[in-house]
Amino acid sequence: MKKMVTILSVLMVMFSLVGCTAPMSKEAAINELKQKNTTMFTASNTYAGLAPDGDYLHSTSYEIMYDGTVNIKYSFSVSGDTYVSTTISDDDYAEIYFRSVKAAKENDFENYYIDGFDGGIWTITFYDPDNSNPTQLLSGAVARGNETLDTYFSILKKLSDQAQ
């Protein structure tokens, strides 16, 4: 028992001398990112297909800022543009951020191609924290079934519903 206590004491002293620190928690990382006042993520959708008569929604654009603000622009065929703002939850923020970092790093959508699509043409761009390196993750038609894209679209729909 004395030997075990001695070993533990030596290890504790070594860790304190080396300066080991615990990895940053997800919450701490998000709070640090939220100190920035720049764009993190943009997504825009231009609707395709037959256009109805009258005033119809032509496109929707989302801008998620590092500080958690979300700006949404709805463009209508006759009445023009409408702007709304909301905030994103920390959980959804983390989903967008960490999935986008991975997608940018691994070029997840480099070979993404489909013959048919659901709901228009999308352009999705991620901006690194210092905004020096925007990465266009996707531009084109999409279909449901890709986990990252489905997560993006679910969060964007939630934000749109919340902002109205």
C-alpha positions as a Python dict, from the first residue, in 0.01 Angstrom:
ca = {
    (1, 'M'): (0, 0, 0),
    (2, 'K'): (285, 237, 86),
    (3, 'K'): (443, 162, -249),
    (4, 'M'): (118, 252, -432),
    (5, 'V'): (85, 582, -243),
    (6, 'T'): (447, 666, -325),
    (7, 'I'): (396, 592, -695),
    (8, 'L'): (80, 805, -705),
    (9, 'S'): (257, 1090, -526),
    (10, 'V'): (546, 1079, -774),
    (11, 'L'): (304, 1079, -1069),
    (12, 'M'): (114, 1378, -929),
    (13, 'V'): (438, 1574, -886),
    (14, 'M'): (547, 1482, -1242),
    (15, 'F'): (215, 1597, -1389),
    (16, 'S'): (233, 1926, -1202),
    (17, 'L'): (592, 1985, -1321),
    (18, 'V'): (512, 1897, -1682),
    (19, 'G'): (206, 2119, -1680),
    (20, 'C'): (-41, 1869, -1820),
    (21, 'T'): (-377, 2023, -1887),
    (22, 'A'): (-705, 1863, -1965),
    (23, 'P'): (-835, 1900, -2321),
    (24, 'M'): (-1076, 2188, -2376),
    (25, 'S'): (-1440, 2087, -2333),
    (26, 'K'): (-1689, 2132, -2615),
    (27, 'E'): (-1860, 2410, -2417),
    (28, 'A'): (-1532, 2594, -2361),
    (29, 'A'): (-1440, 2561, -2730),
    (30, 'I'): (-1779, 2700, -2836),
    (31, 'N'): (-1755, 2988, -2588),
    (32, 'E'): (-1411, 3074, -2725),
    (33, 'L'): (-1538, 3063, -3086),
    (34, 'K'): (-1837, 3281, -2996),
    (35, 'Q'): (-1599, 3566, -2915),
    (36, 'K'): (-1549, 3615, -3290),
    (37, 'N'): (-1774, 3848, -3487),
    (38, 'T'): (-1731, 3694, -3831),
    (39, 'T'): (-1918, 3451, -4055),
    (40, 'M'): (-1884, 3081, -3976),
    (41, 'F'): (-2118, 2911, -4223),
    (42, 'T'): (-2337, 3009, -4516),
    (43, 'A'): (-2594, 2807, -4706),
    (44, 'S'): (-2815, 2922, -4988),
    (45, 'N'): (-3085, 2742, -5178),
    (46, 'T'): (-3225, 2851, -5512),
    (47, 'Y'): (-3545, 2665, -5586),
    (48, 'A'): (-3571, 2483, -5915),
    (49, 'G'): (-3859, 2352, -6114),
    (50, 'L'): (-4177, 2504, -6245),
    (51, 'A'): (-4251, 2847, -6107),
    (52, 'P'): (-4606, 2916, -5995),
    (53, 'D'): (-4787, 3236, -6084),
    (54, 'G'): (-4775, 3520, -5835),
    (55, 'D'): (-4535, 3586, -5551),
    (56, 'Y'): (-4336, 3274, -5468),
    (57, 'L'): (-4021, 3201, -5268),
    (58, 'H'): (-3731, 3200, -5512),
    (59, 'S'): (-3434, 3149, -5279),
    (60, 'T'): (-3329, 3134, -4915),
    (61, 'S'): (-2989, 3226, -4771),
    (62, 'Y'): (-2858, 3150, -4422),
    (63, 'E'): (-2558, 3312, -4256),
    (64, 'I'): (-2446, 3171, -3921),
    (65, 'M'): (-2204, 3398, -3739),
    (66, 'Y'): (-1940, 3278, -3493),
    (67, 'D'): (-2115, 3475, -3218),
    (68, 'G'): (-2428, 3257, -3264),
    (69, 'T'): (-2637, 3508, -3459),
    (70, 'V'): (-2821, 3371, -3761),
    (71, 'N'): (-2931, 3594, -4049),
    (72, 'I'): (-3183, 3455, -4296),
    (73, 'K'): (-3282, 3616, -4626),
    (74, 'Y'): (-3594, 3504, -4814),
    (75, 'S'): (-3615, 3623, -5176),
    (76, 'F'): (-3961, 3632, -5332),
    (77, 'S'): (-4034, 3664, -5704),
    (78, 'V'): (-4249, 3978, -5677),
    (79, 'S'): (-4224, 4127, -5328),
    (80, 'G'): (-3845, 4107, -5305),
    (81, 'D'): (-3631, 4025, -5004),
    (82, 'T'): (-3729, 3970, -4643),
    (83, 'Y'): (-3466, 3950, -4366),
    (84, 'V'): (-3501, 3784, -4026),
    (85, 'S'): (-3254, 3707, -3748),
    (86, 'T'): (-3240, 3455, -3467),
    (87, 'T'): (-2978, 3274, -3257),
    (88, 'I'): (-2859, 2917, -3281),
    (89, 'S'): (-2853, 2680, -2983),
    (90, 'D'): (-2514, 2566, -2857),
    (91, 'D'): (-2589, 2205, -2959),
    (92, 'D'): (-2681, 2303, -3315),
    (93, 'Y'): (-2384, 2543, -3326),
    (94, 'A'): (-2150, 2259, -3232),
    (95, 'E'): (-2308, 2028, -3494),
    (96, 'I'): (-2263, 2284, -3771),
    (97, 'Y'): (-1910, 2379, -3663),
    (98, 'F'): (-1762, 2034, -3602),
    (99, 'R'): (-1927, 1874, -3907),
    (100, 'S'): (-1804, 2163, -4124),
    (101, 'V'): (-1449, 2139, -3992),
    (102, 'K'): (-1449, 1768, -4073),
    (103, 'A'): (-1609, 1818, -4416),
    (104, 'A'): (-1355, 2089, -4506),
    (105, 'K'): (-1059, 1889, -4380),
    (106, 'E'): (-1161, 1563, -4546),
    (107, 'N'): (-1319, 1720, -4856),
    (108, 'D'): (-1635, 1519, -4784),
    (109, 'F'): (-1832, 1641, -5085),
    (110, 'E'): (-1557, 1636, -5349),
    (111, 'N'): (-1719, 1351, -5541),
    (112, 'Y'): (-2078, 1417, -5436),
    (113, 'Y'): (-2295, 1390, -5745),
    (114, 'I'): (-2655, 1293, -5795),
    (115, 'D'): (-2883, 1256, -6096),
    (116, 'G'): (-3202, 1373, -5924),
    (117, 'F'): (-3245, 1612, -5638),
    (118, 'D'): (-3469, 1730, -5357),
    (119, 'G'): (-3546, 2100, -5342),
    (120, 'G'): (-3320, 2307, -5562),
    (121, 'I'): (-2956, 2398, -5588),
    (122, 'W'): (-2752, 2449, -5271),
    (123, 'T'): (-2425, 2630, -5206),
    (124, 'I'): (-2268, 2564, -4866),
    (125, 'T'): (-1953, 2740, -4745),
    (126, 'F'): (-1757, 2712, -4420),
    (127, 'Y'): (-1525, 2986, -4293),
    (128, 'D'): (-1240, 2900, -4057),
    (129, 'P'): (-1231, 3099, -3731),
    (130, 'D'): (-1001, 3373, -3864),
    (131, 'N'): (-1206, 3395, -4187),
    (132, 'S'): (-893, 3371, -4399),
    (133, 'N'): (-986, 3045, -4564),
    (134, 'P'): (-1346, 3002, -4679),
    (135, 'T'): (-1412, 2652, -4804),
    (136, 'Q'): (-1700, 2585, -5038),
    (137, 'L'): (-1820, 2250, -4912),
    (138, 'L'): (-2089, 2192, -5174),
    (139, 'S'): (-2244, 2354, -5476),
    (140, 'G'): (-2518, 2176, -5664),
    (141, 'A'): (-2821, 1959, -5630),
    (142, 'V'): (-2864, 1743, -5323),
    (143, 'A'): (-3064, 1440, -5220),
    (144, 'R'): (-3157, 1330, -4873),
    (145, 'G'): (-2961, 1044, -4722),
    (146, 'N'): (-2622, 1206, -4658),
    (147, 'E'): (-2588, 1232, -4278),
    (148, 'T'): (-2399, 1563, -4274),
    (149, 'L'): (-2628, 1731, -4529),
    (150, 'D'): (-2940, 1600, -4354),
    (151, 'T'): (-2808, 1743, -4026),
    (152, 'Y'): (-2741, 2080, -4190),
    (153, 'F'): (-3088, 2092, -4346),
    (154, 'S'): (-3260, 1988, -4024),
    (155, 'I'): (-3084, 2266, -3832),
    (156, 'L'): (-3153, 2523, -4105),
    (157, 'K'): (-3523, 2432, -4106),
    (158, 'K'): (-3534, 2464, -3727),
    (159, 'L'): (-3370, 2808, -3750),
    (160, 'S'): (-3612, 2918, -4020),
    (161, 'D'): (-3912, 2802, -3816),
    (162, 'Q'): (-3772, 2970, -3504),
    (163, 'A'): (-3714, 3303, -3682),
    (164, 'Q'): (-4070, 3337, -3810),
}
